[in-house]
Short mmCIF file of C-alpha atoms in Angstrom, two decimals:
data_model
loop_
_atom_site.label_atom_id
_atom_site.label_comp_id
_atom_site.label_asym_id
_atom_site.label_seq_id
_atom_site.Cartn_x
_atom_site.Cartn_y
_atom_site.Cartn_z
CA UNK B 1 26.66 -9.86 0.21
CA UNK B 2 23.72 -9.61 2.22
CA UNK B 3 22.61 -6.09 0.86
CA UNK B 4 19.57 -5.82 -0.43
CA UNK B 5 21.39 -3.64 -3.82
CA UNK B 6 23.70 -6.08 -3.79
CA UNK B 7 21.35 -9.06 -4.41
CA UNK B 8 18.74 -6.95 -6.53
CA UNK B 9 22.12 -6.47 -8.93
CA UNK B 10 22.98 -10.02 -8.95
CA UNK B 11 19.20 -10.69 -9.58
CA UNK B 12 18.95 -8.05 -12.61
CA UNK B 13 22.51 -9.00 -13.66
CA UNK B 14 21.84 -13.04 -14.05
CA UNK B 15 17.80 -12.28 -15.58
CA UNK B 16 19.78 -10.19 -18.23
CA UNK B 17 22.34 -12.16 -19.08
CA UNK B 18 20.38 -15.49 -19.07
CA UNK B 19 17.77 -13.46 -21.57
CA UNK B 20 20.97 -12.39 -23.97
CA UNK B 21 22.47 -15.89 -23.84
CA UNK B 22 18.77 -16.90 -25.48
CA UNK B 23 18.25 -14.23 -27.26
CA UNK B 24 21.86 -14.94 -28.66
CA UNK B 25 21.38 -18.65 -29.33
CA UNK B 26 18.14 -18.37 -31.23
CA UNK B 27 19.31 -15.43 -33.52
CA UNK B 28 22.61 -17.39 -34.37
CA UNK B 29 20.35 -20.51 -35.28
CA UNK B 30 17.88 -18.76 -37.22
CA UNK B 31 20.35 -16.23 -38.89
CA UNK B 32 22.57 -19.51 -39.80
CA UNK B 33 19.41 -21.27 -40.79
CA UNK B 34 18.06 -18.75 -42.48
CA UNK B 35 21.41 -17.71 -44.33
CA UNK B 36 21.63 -20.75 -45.73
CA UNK B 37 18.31 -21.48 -47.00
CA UNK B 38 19.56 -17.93 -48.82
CA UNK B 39 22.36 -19.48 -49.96
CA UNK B 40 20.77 -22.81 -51.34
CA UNK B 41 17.92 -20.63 -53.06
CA UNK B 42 20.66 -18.43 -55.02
CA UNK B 43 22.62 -21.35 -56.02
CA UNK B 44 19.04 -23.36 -56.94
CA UNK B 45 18.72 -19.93 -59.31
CA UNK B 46 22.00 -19.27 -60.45
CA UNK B 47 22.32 -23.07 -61.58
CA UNK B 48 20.28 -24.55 -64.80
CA UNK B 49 18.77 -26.93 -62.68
CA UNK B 50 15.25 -25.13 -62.60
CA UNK B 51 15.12 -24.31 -66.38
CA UNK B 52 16.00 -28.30 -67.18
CA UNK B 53 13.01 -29.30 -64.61
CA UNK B 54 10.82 -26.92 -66.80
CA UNK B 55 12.03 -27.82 -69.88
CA UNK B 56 11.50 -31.71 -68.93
CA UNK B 57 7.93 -30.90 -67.93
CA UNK B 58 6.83 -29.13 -70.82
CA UNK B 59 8.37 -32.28 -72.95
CA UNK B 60 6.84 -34.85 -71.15
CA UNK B 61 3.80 -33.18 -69.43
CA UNK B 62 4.78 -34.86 -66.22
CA UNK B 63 7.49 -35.54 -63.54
CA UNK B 64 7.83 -39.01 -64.30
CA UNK B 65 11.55 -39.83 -64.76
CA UNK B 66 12.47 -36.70 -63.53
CA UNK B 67 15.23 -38.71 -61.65
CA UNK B 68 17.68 -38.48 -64.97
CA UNK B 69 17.43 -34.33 -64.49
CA UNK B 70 18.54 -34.08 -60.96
CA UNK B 71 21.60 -36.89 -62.07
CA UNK B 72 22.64 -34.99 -65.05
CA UNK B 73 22.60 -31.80 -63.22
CA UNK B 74 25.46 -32.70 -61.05
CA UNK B 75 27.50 -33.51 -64.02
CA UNK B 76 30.45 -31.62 -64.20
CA UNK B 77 28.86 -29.45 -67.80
CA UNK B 78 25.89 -29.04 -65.02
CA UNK B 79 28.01 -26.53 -62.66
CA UNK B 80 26.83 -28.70 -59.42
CA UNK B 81 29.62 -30.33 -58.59
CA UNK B 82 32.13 -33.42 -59.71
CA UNK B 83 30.12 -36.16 -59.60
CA UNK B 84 27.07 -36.73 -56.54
CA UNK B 85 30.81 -38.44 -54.99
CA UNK B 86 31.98 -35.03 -54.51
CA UNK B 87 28.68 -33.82 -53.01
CA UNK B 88 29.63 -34.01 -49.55
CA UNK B 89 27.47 -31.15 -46.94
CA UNK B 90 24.97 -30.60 -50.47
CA UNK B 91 21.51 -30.17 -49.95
CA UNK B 92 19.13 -32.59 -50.65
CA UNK B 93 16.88 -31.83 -53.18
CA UNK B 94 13.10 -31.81 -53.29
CA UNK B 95 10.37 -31.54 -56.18
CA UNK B 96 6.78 -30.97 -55.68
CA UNK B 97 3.63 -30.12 -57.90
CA UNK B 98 1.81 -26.84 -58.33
CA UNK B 99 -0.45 -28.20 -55.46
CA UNK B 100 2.64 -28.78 -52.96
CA UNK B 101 2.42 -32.53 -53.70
CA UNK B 102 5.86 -34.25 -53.31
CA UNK B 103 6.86 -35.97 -56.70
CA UNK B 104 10.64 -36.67 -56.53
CA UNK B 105 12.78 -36.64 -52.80
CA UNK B 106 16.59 -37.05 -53.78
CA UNK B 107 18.23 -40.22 -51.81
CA UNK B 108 19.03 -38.92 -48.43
CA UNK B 109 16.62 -36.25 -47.76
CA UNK B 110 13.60 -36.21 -45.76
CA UNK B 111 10.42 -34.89 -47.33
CA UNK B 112 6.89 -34.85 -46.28
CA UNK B 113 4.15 -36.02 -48.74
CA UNK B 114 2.62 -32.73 -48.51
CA UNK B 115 4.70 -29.12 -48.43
CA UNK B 116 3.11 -26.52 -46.25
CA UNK B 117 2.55 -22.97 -47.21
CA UNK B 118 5.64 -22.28 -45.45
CA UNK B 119 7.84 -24.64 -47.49
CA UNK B 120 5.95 -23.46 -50.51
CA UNK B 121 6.74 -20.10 -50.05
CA UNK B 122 10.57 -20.92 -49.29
CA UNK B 123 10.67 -22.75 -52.50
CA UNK B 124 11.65 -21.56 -56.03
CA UNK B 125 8.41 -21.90 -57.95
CA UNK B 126 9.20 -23.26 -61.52
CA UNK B 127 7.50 -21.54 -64.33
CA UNK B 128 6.90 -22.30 -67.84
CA UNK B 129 4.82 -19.97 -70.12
CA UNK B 130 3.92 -18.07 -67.00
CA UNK B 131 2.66 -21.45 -65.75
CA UNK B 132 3.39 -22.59 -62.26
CA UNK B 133 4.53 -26.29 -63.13
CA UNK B 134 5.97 -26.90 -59.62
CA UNK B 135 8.77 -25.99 -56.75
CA UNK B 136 11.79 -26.72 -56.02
CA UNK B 137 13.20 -26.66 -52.22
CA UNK B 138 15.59 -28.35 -50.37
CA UNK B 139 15.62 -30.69 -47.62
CA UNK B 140 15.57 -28.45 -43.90
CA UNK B 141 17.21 -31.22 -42.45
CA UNK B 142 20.38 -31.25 -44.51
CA UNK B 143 21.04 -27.24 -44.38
CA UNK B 144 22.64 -26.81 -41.73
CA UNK B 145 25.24 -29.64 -42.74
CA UNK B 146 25.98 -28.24 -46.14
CA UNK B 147 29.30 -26.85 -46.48
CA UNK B 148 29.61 -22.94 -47.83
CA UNK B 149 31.71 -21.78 -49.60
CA UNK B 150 35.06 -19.66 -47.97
CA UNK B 151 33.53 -16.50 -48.56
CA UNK B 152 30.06 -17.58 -47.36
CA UNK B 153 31.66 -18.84 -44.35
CA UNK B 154 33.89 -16.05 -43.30
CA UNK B 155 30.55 -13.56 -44.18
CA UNK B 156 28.08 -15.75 -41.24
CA UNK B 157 31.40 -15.75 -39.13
CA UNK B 158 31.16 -11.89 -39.32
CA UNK B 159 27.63 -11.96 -38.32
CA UNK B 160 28.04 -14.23 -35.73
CA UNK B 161 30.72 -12.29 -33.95
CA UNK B 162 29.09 -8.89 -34.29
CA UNK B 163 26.91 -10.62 -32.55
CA UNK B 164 28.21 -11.58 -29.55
CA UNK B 165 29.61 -8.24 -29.43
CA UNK B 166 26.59 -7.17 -29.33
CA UNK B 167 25.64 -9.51 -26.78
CA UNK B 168 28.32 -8.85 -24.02
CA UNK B 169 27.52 -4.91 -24.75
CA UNK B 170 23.92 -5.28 -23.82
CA UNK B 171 24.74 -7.67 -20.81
CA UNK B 172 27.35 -5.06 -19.86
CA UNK B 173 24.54 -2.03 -20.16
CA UNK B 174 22.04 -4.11 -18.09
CA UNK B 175 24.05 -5.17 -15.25
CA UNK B 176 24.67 -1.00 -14.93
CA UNK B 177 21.00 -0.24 -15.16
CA UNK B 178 20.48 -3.01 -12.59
CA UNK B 179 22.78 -1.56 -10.11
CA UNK B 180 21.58 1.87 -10.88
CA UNK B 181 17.71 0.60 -10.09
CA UNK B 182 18.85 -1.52 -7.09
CA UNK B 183 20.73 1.50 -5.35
CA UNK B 184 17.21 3.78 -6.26
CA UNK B 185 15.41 0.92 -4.75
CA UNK B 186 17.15 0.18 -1.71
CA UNK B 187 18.63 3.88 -0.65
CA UNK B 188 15.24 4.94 0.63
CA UNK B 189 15.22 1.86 2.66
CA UNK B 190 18.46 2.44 4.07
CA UNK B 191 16.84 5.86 4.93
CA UNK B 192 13.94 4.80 6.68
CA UNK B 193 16.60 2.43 9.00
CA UNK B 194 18.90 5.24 9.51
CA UNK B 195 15.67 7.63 10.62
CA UNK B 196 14.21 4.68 12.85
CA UNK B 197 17.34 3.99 14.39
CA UNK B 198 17.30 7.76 15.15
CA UNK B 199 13.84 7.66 17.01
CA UNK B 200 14.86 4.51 18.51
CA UNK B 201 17.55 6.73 20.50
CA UNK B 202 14.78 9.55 21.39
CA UNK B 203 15.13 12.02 18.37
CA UNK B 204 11.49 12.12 17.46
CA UNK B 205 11.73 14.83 14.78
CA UNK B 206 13.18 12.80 12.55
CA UNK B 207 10.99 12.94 8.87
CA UNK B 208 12.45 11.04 5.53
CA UNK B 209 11.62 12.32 2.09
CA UNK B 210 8.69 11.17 -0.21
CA UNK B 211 10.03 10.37 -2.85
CA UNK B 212 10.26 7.13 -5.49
CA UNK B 213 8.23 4.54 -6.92
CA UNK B 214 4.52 4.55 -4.89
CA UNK B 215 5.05 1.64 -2.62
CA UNK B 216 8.49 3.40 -0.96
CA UNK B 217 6.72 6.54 -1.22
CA UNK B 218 3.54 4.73 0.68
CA UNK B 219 5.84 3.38 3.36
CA UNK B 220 7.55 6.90 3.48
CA UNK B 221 4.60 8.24 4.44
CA UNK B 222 4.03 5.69 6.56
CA UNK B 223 6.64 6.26 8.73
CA UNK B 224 6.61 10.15 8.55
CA UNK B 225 2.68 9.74 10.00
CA UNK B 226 4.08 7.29 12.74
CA UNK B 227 7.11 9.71 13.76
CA UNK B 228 4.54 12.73 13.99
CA UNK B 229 2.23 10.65 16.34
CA UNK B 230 4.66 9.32 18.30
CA UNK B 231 6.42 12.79 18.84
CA UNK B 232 2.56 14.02 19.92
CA UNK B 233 2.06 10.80 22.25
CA UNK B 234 5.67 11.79 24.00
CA UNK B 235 4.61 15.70 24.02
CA UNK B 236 1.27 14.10 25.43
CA UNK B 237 2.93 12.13 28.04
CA UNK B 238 5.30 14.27 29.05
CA UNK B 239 2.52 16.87 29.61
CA UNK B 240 0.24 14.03 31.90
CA UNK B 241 3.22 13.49 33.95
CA UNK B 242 3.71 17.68 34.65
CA UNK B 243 0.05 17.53 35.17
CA UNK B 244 -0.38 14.74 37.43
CA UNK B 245 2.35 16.20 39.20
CA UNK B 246 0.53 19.79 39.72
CA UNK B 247 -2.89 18.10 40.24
CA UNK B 248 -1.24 15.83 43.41
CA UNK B 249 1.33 18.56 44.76
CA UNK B 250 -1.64 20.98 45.26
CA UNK B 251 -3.85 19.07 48.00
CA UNK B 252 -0.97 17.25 49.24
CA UNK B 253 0.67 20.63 50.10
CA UNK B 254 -2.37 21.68 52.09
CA UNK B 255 -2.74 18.44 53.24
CA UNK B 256 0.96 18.81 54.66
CA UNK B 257 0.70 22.50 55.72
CA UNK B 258 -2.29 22.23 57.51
CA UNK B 259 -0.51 19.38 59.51
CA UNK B 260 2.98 21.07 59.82
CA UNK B 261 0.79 24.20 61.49
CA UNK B 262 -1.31 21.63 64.14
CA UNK B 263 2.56 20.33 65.24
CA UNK B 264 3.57 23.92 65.47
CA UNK B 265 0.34 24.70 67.50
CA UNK B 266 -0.32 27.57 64.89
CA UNK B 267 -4.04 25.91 64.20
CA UNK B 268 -5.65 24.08 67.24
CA UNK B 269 -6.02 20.69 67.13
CA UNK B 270 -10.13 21.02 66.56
CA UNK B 271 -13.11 19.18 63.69
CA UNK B 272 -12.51 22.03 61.52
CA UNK B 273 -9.24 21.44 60.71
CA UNK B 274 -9.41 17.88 60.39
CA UNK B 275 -12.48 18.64 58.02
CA UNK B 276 -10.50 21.04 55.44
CA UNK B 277 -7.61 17.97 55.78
CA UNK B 278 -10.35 16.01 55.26
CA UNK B 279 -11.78 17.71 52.52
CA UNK B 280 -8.17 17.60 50.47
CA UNK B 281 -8.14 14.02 51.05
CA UNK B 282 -11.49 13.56 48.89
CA UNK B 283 -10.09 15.72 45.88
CA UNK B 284 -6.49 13.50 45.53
CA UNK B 285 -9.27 10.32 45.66
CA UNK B 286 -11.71 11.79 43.02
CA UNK B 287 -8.07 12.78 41.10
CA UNK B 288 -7.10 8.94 41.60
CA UNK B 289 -10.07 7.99 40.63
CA UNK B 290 -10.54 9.67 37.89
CA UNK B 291 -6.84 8.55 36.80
CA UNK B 292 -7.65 5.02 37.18
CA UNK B 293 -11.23 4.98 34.98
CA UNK B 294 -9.55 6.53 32.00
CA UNK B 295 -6.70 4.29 32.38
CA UNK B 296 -8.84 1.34 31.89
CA UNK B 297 -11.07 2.77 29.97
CA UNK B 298 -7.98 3.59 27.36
CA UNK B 299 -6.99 -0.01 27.75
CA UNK B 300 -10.09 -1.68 27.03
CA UNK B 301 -10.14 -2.91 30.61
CA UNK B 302 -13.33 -0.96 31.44
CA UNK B 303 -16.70 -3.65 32.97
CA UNK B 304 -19.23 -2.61 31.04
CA UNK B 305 -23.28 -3.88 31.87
CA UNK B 306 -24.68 -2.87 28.10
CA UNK B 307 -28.42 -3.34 28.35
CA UNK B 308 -31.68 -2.33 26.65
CA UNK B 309 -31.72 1.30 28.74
CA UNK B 310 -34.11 4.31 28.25
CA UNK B 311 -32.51 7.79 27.88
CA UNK B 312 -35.06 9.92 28.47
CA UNK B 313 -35.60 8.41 31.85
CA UNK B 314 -31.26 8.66 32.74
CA UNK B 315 -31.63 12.11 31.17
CA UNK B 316 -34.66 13.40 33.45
CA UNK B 317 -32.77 11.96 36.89
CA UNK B 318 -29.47 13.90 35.34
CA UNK B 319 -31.92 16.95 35.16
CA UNK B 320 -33.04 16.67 38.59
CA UNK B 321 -29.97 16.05 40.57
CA UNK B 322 -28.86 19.30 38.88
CA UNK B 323 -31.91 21.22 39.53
CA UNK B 324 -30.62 22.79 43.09
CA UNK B 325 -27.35 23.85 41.61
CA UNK B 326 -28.97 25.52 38.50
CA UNK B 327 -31.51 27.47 41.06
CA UNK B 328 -28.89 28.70 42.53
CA UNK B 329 -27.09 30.21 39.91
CA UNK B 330 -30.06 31.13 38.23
CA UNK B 331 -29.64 29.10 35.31
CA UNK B 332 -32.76 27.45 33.29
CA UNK B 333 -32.23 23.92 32.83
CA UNK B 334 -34.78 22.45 29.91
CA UNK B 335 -35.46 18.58 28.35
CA UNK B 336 -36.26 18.27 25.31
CA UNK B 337 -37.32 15.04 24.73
CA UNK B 338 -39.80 13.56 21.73
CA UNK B 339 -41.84 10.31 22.62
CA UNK B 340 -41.69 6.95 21.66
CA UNK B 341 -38.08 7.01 21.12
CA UNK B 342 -36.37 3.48 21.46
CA UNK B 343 -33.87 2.17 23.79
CA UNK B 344 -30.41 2.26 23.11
CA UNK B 345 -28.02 -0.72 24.18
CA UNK B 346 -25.78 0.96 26.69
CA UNK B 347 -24.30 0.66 30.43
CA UNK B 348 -26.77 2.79 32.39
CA UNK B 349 -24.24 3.45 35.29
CA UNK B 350 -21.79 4.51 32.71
CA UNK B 351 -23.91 6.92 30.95
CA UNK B 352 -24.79 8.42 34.29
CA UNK B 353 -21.25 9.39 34.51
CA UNK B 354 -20.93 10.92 30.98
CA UNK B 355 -24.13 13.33 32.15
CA UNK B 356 -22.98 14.46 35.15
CA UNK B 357 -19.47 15.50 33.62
CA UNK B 358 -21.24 17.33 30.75
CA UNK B 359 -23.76 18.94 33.09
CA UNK B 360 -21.23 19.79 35.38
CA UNK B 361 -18.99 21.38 32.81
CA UNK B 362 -21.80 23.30 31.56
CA UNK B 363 -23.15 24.47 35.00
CA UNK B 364 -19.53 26.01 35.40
CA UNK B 365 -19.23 27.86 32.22
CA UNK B 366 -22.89 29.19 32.18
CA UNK B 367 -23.28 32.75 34.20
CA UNK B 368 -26.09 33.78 36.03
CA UNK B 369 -29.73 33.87 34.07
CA UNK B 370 -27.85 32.00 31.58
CA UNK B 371 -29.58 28.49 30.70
CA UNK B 372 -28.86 24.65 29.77
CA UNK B 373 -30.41 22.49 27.16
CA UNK B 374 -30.43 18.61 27.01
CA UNK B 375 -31.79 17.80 23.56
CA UNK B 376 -32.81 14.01 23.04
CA UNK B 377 -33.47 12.79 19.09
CA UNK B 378 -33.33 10.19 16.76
CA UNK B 379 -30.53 10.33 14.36
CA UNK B 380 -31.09 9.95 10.36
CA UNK B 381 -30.62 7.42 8.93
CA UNK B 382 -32.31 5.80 11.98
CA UNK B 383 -30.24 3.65 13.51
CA UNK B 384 -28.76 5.61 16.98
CA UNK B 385 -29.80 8.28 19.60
CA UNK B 386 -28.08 11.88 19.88
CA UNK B 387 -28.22 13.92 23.13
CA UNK B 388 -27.30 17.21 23.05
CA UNK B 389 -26.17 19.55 26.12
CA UNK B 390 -25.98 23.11 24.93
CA UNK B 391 -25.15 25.79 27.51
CA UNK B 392 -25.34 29.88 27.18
CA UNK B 393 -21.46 29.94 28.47
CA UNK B 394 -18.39 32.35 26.35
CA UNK B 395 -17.77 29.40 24.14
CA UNK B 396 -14.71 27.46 22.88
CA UNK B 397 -11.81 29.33 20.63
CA UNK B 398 -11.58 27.21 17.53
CA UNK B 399 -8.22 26.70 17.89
CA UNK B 400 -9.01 24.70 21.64
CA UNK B 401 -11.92 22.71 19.98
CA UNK B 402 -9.62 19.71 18.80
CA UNK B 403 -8.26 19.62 22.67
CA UNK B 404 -11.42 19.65 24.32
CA UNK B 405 -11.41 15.72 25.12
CA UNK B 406 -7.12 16.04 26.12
CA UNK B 407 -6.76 14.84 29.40
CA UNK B 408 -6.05 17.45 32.02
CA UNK B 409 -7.23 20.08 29.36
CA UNK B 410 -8.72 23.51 30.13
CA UNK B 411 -10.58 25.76 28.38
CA UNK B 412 -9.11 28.62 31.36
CA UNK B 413 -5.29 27.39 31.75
CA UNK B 414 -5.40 29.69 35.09
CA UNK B 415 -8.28 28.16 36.67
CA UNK B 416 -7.25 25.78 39.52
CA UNK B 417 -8.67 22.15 40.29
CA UNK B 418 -11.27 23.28 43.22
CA UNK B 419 -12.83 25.87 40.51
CA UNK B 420 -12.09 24.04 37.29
CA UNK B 421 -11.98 20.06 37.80
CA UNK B 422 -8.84 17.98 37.30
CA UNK B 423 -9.58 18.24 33.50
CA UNK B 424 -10.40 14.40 33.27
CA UNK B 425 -14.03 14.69 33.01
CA UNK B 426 -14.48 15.03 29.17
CA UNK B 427 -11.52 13.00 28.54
CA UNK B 428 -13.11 9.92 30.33
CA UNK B 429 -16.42 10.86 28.54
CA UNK B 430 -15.33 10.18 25.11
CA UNK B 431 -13.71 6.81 26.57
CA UNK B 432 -17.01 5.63 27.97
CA UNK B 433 -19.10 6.76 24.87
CA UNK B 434 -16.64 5.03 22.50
CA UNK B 435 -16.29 1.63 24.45
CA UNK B 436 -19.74 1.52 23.88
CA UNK B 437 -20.05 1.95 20.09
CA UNK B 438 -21.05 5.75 20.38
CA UNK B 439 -19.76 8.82 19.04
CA UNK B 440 -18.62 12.38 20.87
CA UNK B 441 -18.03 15.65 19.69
CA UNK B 442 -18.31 19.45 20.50
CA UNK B 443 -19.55 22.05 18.46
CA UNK B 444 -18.64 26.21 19.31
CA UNK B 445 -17.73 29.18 17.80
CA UNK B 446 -16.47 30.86 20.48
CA UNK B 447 -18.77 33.49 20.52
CA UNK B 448 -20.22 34.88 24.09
CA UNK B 449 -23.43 34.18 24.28
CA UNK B 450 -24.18 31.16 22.46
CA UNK B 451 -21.70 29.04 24.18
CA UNK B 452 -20.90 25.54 23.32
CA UNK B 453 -22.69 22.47 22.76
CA UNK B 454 -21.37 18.73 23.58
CA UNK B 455 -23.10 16.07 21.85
CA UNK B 456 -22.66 11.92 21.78
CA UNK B 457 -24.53 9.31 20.87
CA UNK B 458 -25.77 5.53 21.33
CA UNK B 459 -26.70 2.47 18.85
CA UNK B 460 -30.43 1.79 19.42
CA UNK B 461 -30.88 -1.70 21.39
#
């Protein structure tokens, strides 16, 4: 009872037969109504009752004393009856003028002084030399009382009970479209469980079919875009973990050889070796580190100082701490840098950091006489700051461009930590750039020689 097709049914089911039950009772009444009004206008016409009303008018001129017509007609010699006695269930008779004016309301009947156009037009106009002289109707409240005749009768009992057969057909044929729409409703919901349930247990490939009216085919897709991201977050995970794994095994193998070999007396017990232990000790704190910024970062946990700051300034001290490296690869490093550009609101510290990893990763893919350009302008429409490193390196396959910010990504998969980084740098640079309202990106065709080019930028303070 609580399914959802089971309710929609009962729902569809009690709508459709509460709108036949209506629909039922309102044709009955009017097609009873109606039938007799039929009735009462044939037996007005078949009677002589309308030719005596004309031929009284045309004698007198007038309806005065029309009275003795209507009590003659129900004579016996009249064909109305035995006597008003014998009138039981008859309709009450009304008279009114050409203009719809009332002149003559038999005892018993209810009459307004003035008949509508409706009443006039459900009257039997009375004619004499192609003269409208008046109409004759009968009182609405009395027609449902009067009494028809047998075959009258059994002919509206007909009606009536094709009817309801009629009735109780369509109620049957709309509780089956009901269940037939509540079962196309609800089976794609019952899907969608069935498939969560499913991922619930670990099988993230699980995709339901688009398909239906749009909002199940909206949530369809819904959940087909959540599966796929969730099943690239666990691929994603599972890949950090392997790679967090490598990164720390590596210096904490030297780390442990190195110390196996002093207890063995292979290596002497001497500053050098203590500096190379040392030295591995530095690279699993940068790696923690590193770990721990993009971790908050990610989070939304990372202090941030924003403050009116001026890039060119950052950029130039960037440039210089740099300069010894690039000397001695002998590799041109060039500012570009327009005046009387405006601050941007940012965390100087932090976008100290963001340089230095996209200096450094250029340095390392740039060969010798290659060069580096920083490239500081003012975007359009106006509004934020771009800087642009662009280095002289082999470049980025287009298939690797939409991994370059991945953490623990490399553009050379054999390249180890001590020549490549831990492969947190860029991925930490888009973190910082985007906690403070700023943009990243990377643009390369992978063609030797004109290398890649890393951009972000900054709102202007």
């Amino acid at each position: 009872m609580n399914k959802l097709w089971i309710r929609l049914t009962l729902a569809f089911g009690l709508v459709a037969t509460l709108a036949i039950i209506i629909a039922a009772v309102l044709s009955q009444y009017q097609l009873s109504t109606q039938f007799r009004r039929f009735m009462n206008r044939s037996q007005m016409m078949d009677t002589n009752l309308g030719l005596a009303l004309a031929q009284y008018h045309a004698e007198n001129g007038a309806w005065e004393g029309v009275e003795t017509v209507f009590n003659q007609a129900h004579s016996p010699s009249m064909g109305m009856g035995q006597g008003r006695s014998m009138r039981h269930g008859a309709p009450k008779f009304i008279l009114a003028d050409p203009a719809g004016q009332v002149v003559y309301t038999e005892p018993g009947a209810h009459a307004p002084p003035q008949l509508n156009r409706q009443e006039i037009a459900q009257a039997l106009p009375l004619t004499w030399q192609n003269q409208t002289i008046g109409y004759l109707t009968v009182d609405a409240t009395t027609t449902q009382m009067m009494m028809l005749s047998a075959p009258a009768q059994a002919f509206l009992d007909q009606i009536n009970r094709l009817l309801l057969q009629t009735s109780l057909i369509a109620g049957i044929l709309a509780v089956l479209m009901g269940v037939m729409m509540a079962r196309g409703l609800s089976a794609p919901l019952g899907r969608l469980a069935t498939a969560a349930r499913r991922i619930s247990r670990g099988e993230l490939d699980q995709r339901v079919s688009v398909k239906g009216v749009d909002e199940v085919t909206g949530l369809a897709q819904a959940f087909n875009e959540m599966a796929v991201n969730l099943q690239e977050a666990e691929t994603l995970r599972r890949n950090m973990v392997a790679d967090i794994a490598h990164e720390l095994r590596t210096p904490l193998s030297v780390i442990q050889g190195n110390l196996q070999a002093i207890l063995d007396d292979v290596y002497p017990l001497d500053k050098a070796e203590i500096a190379a232990i040392y030295d591995e000790t530095l690279i699993l704190n940068r790696l923690i580190n590193d770990l721990r910024d993009l971790a908050r970062a990610e989070a939304g946990q990372l202090s941030l100082n924003l403050q009116p700051t001026g890039l060119p300034l950052l950029i130039t001290n960037a440039a210089d701490m740099f300069a010894e490296l690039t000397r001695e690869k002998k590799i041109t490093l060039t500012v570009l840098s327009p005046p009387g550009l405006p601050p941007v609101l940012a965390d100087p510290d932090r976008i100290r950091q963001v340089l230095h990893n996209l200096l450094t990763n250029a340095l390392r893919h740039t060969p010798e006489d290659g060069a580096i350009e920083i490239n500081l302008a003012e975007t359009e429409p106006r509004g934020q700051l771009k800087v642009t490193v662009t280095d002289t390196g082999p470049g980025i396959p287009p298939e690797d461009l939409p991994h370059v910010f991945d953490r623990f990504w490399r553009a050379d998969r054999s390249r180890s930590r001590e020549m490549g980084g831990s492969g947190l740098g860029l991925a930490i640079a888009r973190q910082l750039v985007e906690a403070q309202g700023g943009q990243i990106g990377v643009e390369s065709d992978g063609t030797s020689g004109w290398g890649s080019r890393f951009w972000f930028t900054l709102p202007v303070a």
